[in-house]
Tab-separated table of C-alpha atoms in Angstrom:
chain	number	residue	atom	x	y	z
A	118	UNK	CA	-26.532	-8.855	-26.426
A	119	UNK	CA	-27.768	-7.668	-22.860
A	120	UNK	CA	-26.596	-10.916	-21.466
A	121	UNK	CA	-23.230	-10.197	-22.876
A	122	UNK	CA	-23.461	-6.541	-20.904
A	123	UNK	CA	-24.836	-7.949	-18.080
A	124	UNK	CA	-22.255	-10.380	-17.567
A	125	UNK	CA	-19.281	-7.845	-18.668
A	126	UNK	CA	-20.700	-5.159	-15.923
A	127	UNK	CA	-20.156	-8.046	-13.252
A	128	UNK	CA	-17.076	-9.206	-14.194
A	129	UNK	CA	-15.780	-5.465	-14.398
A	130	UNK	CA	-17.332	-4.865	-10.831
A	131	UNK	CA	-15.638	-8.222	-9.541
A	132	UNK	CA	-12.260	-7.161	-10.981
A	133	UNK	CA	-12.656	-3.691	-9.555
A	134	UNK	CA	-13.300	-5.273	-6.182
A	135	UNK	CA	-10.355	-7.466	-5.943
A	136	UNK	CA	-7.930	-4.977	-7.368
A	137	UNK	CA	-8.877	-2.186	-4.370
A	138	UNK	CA	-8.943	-5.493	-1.733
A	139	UNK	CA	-5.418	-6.256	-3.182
A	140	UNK	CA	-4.065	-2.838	-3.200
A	141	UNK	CA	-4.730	-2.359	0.302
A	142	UNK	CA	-3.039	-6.076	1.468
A	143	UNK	CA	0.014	-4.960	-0.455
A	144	UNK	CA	0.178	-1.796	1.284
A	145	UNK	CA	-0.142	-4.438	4.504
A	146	UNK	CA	3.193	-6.373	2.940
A	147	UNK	CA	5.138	-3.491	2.502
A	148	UNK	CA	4.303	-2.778	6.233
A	149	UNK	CA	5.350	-6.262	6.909
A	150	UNK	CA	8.850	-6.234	4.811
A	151	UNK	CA	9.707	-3.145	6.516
A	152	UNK	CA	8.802	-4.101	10.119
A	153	UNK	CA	10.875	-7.562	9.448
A	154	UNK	CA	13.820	-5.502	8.418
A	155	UNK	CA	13.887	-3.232	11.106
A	156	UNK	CA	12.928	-6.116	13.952
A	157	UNK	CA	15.194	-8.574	11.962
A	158	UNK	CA	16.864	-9.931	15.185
A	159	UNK	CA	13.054	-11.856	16.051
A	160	UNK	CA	12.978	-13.259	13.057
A	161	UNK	CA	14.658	-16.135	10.938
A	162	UNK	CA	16.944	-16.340	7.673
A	163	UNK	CA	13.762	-17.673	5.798
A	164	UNK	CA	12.621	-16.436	2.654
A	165	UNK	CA	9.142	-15.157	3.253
A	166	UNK	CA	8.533	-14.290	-0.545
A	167	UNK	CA	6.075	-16.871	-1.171
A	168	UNK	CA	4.232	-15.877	2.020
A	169	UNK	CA	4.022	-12.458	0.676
A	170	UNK	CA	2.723	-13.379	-2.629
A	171	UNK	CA	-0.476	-15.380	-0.553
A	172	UNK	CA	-0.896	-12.292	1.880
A	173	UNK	CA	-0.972	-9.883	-1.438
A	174	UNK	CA	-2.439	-11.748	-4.032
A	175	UNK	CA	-4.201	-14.593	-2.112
A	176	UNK	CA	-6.318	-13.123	0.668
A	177	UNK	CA	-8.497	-10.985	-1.980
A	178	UNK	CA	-9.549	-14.375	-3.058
A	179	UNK	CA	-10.589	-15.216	0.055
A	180	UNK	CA	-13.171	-12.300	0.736
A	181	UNK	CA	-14.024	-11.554	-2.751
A	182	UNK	CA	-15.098	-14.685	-3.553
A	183	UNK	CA	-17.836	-15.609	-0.793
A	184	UNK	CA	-18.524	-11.831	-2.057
A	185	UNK	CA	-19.189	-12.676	-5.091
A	186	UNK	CA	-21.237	-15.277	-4.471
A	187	UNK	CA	-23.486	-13.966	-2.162
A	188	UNK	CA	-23.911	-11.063	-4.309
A	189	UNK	CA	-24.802	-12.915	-7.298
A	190	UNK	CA	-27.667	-14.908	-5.351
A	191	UNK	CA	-28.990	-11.336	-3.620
A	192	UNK	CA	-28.979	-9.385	-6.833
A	193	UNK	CA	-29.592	-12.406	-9.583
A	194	UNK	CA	-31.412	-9.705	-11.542
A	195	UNK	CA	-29.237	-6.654	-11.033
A	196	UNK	CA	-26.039	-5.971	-13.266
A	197	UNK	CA	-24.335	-2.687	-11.733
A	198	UNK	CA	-26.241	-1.577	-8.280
A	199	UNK	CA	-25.349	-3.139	-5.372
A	200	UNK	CA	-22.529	-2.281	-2.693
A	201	UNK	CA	-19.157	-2.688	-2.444
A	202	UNK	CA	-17.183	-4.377	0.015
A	203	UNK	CA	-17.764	-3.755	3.288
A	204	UNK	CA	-15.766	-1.172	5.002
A	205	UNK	CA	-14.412	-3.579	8.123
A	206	UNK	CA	-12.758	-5.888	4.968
A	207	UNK	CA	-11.030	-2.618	3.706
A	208	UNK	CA	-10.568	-1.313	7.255
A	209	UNK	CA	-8.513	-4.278	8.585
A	210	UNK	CA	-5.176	-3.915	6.574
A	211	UNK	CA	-5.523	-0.416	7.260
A	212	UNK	CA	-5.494	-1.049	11.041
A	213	UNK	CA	-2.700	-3.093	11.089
A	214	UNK	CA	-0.534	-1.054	9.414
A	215	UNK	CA	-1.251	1.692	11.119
A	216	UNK	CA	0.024	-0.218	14.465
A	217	UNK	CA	2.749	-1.616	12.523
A	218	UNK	CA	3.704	2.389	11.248
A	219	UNK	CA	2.999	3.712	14.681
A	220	UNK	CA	5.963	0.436	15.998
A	221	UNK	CA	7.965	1.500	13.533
A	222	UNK	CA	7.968	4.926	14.274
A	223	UNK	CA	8.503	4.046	18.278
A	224	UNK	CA	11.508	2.054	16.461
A	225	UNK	CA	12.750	5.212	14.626
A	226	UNK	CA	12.536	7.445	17.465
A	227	UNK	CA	14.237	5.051	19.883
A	228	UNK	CA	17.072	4.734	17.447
A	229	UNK	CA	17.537	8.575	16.883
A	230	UNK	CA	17.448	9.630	20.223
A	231	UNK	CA	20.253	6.839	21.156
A	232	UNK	CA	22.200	8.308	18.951
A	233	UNK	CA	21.442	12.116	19.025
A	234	UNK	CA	24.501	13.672	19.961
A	235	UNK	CA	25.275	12.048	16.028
A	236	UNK	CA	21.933	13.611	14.871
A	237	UNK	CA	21.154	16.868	16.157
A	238	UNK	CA	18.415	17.130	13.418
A	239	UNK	CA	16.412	13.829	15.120
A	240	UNK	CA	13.054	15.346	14.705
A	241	UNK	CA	13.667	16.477	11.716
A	242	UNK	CA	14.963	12.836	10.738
A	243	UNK	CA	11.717	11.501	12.681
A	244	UNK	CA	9.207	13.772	10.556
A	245	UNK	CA	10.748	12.978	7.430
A	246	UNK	CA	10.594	8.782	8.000
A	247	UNK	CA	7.254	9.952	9.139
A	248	UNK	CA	5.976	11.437	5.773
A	249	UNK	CA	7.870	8.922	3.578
A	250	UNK	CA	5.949	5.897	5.647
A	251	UNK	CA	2.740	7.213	4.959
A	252	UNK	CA	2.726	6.437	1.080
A	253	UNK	CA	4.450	3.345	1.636
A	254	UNK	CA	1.948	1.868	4.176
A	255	UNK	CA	-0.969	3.812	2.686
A	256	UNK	CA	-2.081	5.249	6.169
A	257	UNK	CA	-3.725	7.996	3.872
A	258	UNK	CA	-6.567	5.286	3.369
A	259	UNK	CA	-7.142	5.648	7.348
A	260	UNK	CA	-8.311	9.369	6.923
A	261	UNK	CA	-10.943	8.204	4.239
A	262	UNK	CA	-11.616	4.963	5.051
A	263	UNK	CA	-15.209	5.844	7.190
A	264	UNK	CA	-15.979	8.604	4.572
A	265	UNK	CA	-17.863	5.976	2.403
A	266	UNK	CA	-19.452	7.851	-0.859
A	267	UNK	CA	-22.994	7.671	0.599
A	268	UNK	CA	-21.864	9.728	3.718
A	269	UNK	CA	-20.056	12.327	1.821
A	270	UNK	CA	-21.697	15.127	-0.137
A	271	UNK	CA	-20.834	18.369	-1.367
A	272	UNK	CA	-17.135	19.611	-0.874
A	273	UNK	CA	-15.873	16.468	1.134
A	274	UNK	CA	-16.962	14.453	-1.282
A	275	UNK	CA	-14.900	16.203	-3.777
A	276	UNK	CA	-12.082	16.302	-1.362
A	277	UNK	CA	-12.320	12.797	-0.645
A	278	UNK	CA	-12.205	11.905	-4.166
A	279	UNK	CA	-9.520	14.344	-5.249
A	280	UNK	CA	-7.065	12.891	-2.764
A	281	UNK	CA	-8.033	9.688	-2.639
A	282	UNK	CA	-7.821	9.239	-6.916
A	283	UNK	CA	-4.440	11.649	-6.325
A	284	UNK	CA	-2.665	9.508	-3.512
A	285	UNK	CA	-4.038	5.766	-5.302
A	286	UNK	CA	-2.153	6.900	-8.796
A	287	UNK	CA	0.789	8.075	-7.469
A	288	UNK	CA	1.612	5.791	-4.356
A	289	UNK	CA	3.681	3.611	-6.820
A	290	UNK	CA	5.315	6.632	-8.193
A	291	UNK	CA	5.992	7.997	-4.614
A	292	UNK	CA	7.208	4.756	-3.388
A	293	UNK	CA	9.822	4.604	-6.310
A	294	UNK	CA	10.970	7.979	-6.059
A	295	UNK	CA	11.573	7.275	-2.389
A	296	UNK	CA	12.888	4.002	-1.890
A	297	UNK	CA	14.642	3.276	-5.309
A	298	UNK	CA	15.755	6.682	-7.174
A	299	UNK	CA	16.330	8.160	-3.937
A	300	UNK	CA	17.912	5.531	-2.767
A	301	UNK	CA	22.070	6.014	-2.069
A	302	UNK	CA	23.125	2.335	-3.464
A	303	UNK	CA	20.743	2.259	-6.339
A	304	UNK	CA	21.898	5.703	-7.581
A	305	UNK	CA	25.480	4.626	-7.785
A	306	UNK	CA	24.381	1.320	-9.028
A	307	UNK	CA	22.589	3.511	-11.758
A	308	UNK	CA	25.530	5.370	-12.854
A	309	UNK	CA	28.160	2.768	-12.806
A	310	UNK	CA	25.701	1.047	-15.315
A	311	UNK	CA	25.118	4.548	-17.138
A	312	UNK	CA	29.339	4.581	-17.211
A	313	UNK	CA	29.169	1.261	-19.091
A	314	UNK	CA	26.548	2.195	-21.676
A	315	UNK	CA	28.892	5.065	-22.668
A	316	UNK	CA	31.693	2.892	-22.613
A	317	UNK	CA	30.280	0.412	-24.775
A	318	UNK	CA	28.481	2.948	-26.956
């Protein structure tokens, strides 16, 4: 039934919404996390889990719903057209990590150069916690963020695209290559556990 399609386009548009909004506010809590860790001293013992689970999951709500809403009364007779949300709503997470990365980074740098006579390869130290930030935080958004699809054509557009679609599907693959498999303690915590299997089996 076309009411049926109607109602399954906007649904499907809603979801689509949230799910970007969301993606870029957990980018923001990683940014967060990390930034607590390394300025730990400021803050308290308390568990900010629950706080992390609003910031990520909650604040979509927030702007997708008056969103919604004011979409639906606009464009009562339209199922697919229509914009997006606006670019300052995908913009501010983006913003604040990138001060958050660029504090971190100050951090980093302060750190290695205290102790350089230990690390002769600082910079080198500096550029790599440099390039494995940037899929964490998603500062890639930042580059594309103004590029909206109706000011990009030709090329760009396909260049946006490709690396936007490219860095989006594997940021969650990057991260977990980075932070977890890469990771020291979780690699012998992996093969102790590997050890047992055999043992057992």
């Amino acid at each position: 039934l076309p009411w049926q399609a109607a109602l399954g386009c906007r649904a499907a548009q809603v979801l689509m919404q949230y799910c970007i909004l969301a993606n870029h506010y957990w980018f923001l809590v990683e940014a967060v996390y990390l930034y607590k860790l390394l300025i730990g001293a400021v803050f308290s013992e308390k568990n900010y889990y629950r706080l992390y689970l609003y910031l990520g999951w909650g604040t979509p709500v927030v702007f997708v719903v008056p969103w919604m809403a004011a979409k639906y009364l606009k464009e009562n007779a339209d199922q697919g057209g229509g914009a997006g949300l606006s670019v300052p709503l995908l913009c501010l997470p983006c913003q604040i990590n990138l001060l958050i990365f660029m504090r971190i980074l100050k951090v980093i740098l302060a750190k290695l150069r205290a102790n350089q006579k230990g690390y002769a390869d600082y910079k080198l130290r500096l550029a790599k916690a440099t390039l494995t930030l940037i899929p964490l935080f998603g500062i890639h958004e930042v580059v594309f963020i103004f590029a909206t699809d109706e000011q990009t054509t030709g090329i760009l557009r396909y260049i946006k695209v490709f690396f936007t679609l490219f860095l989006n599907s594997f940021q969650g693959f990057l991260v977990a290559v980075l932070y977890c498999f890469a990771n020291k303690e979780v690699k012998s915590e992996m093969k102790k556990k590997w050890q047992l299997w055999k043992l057992d089996h």
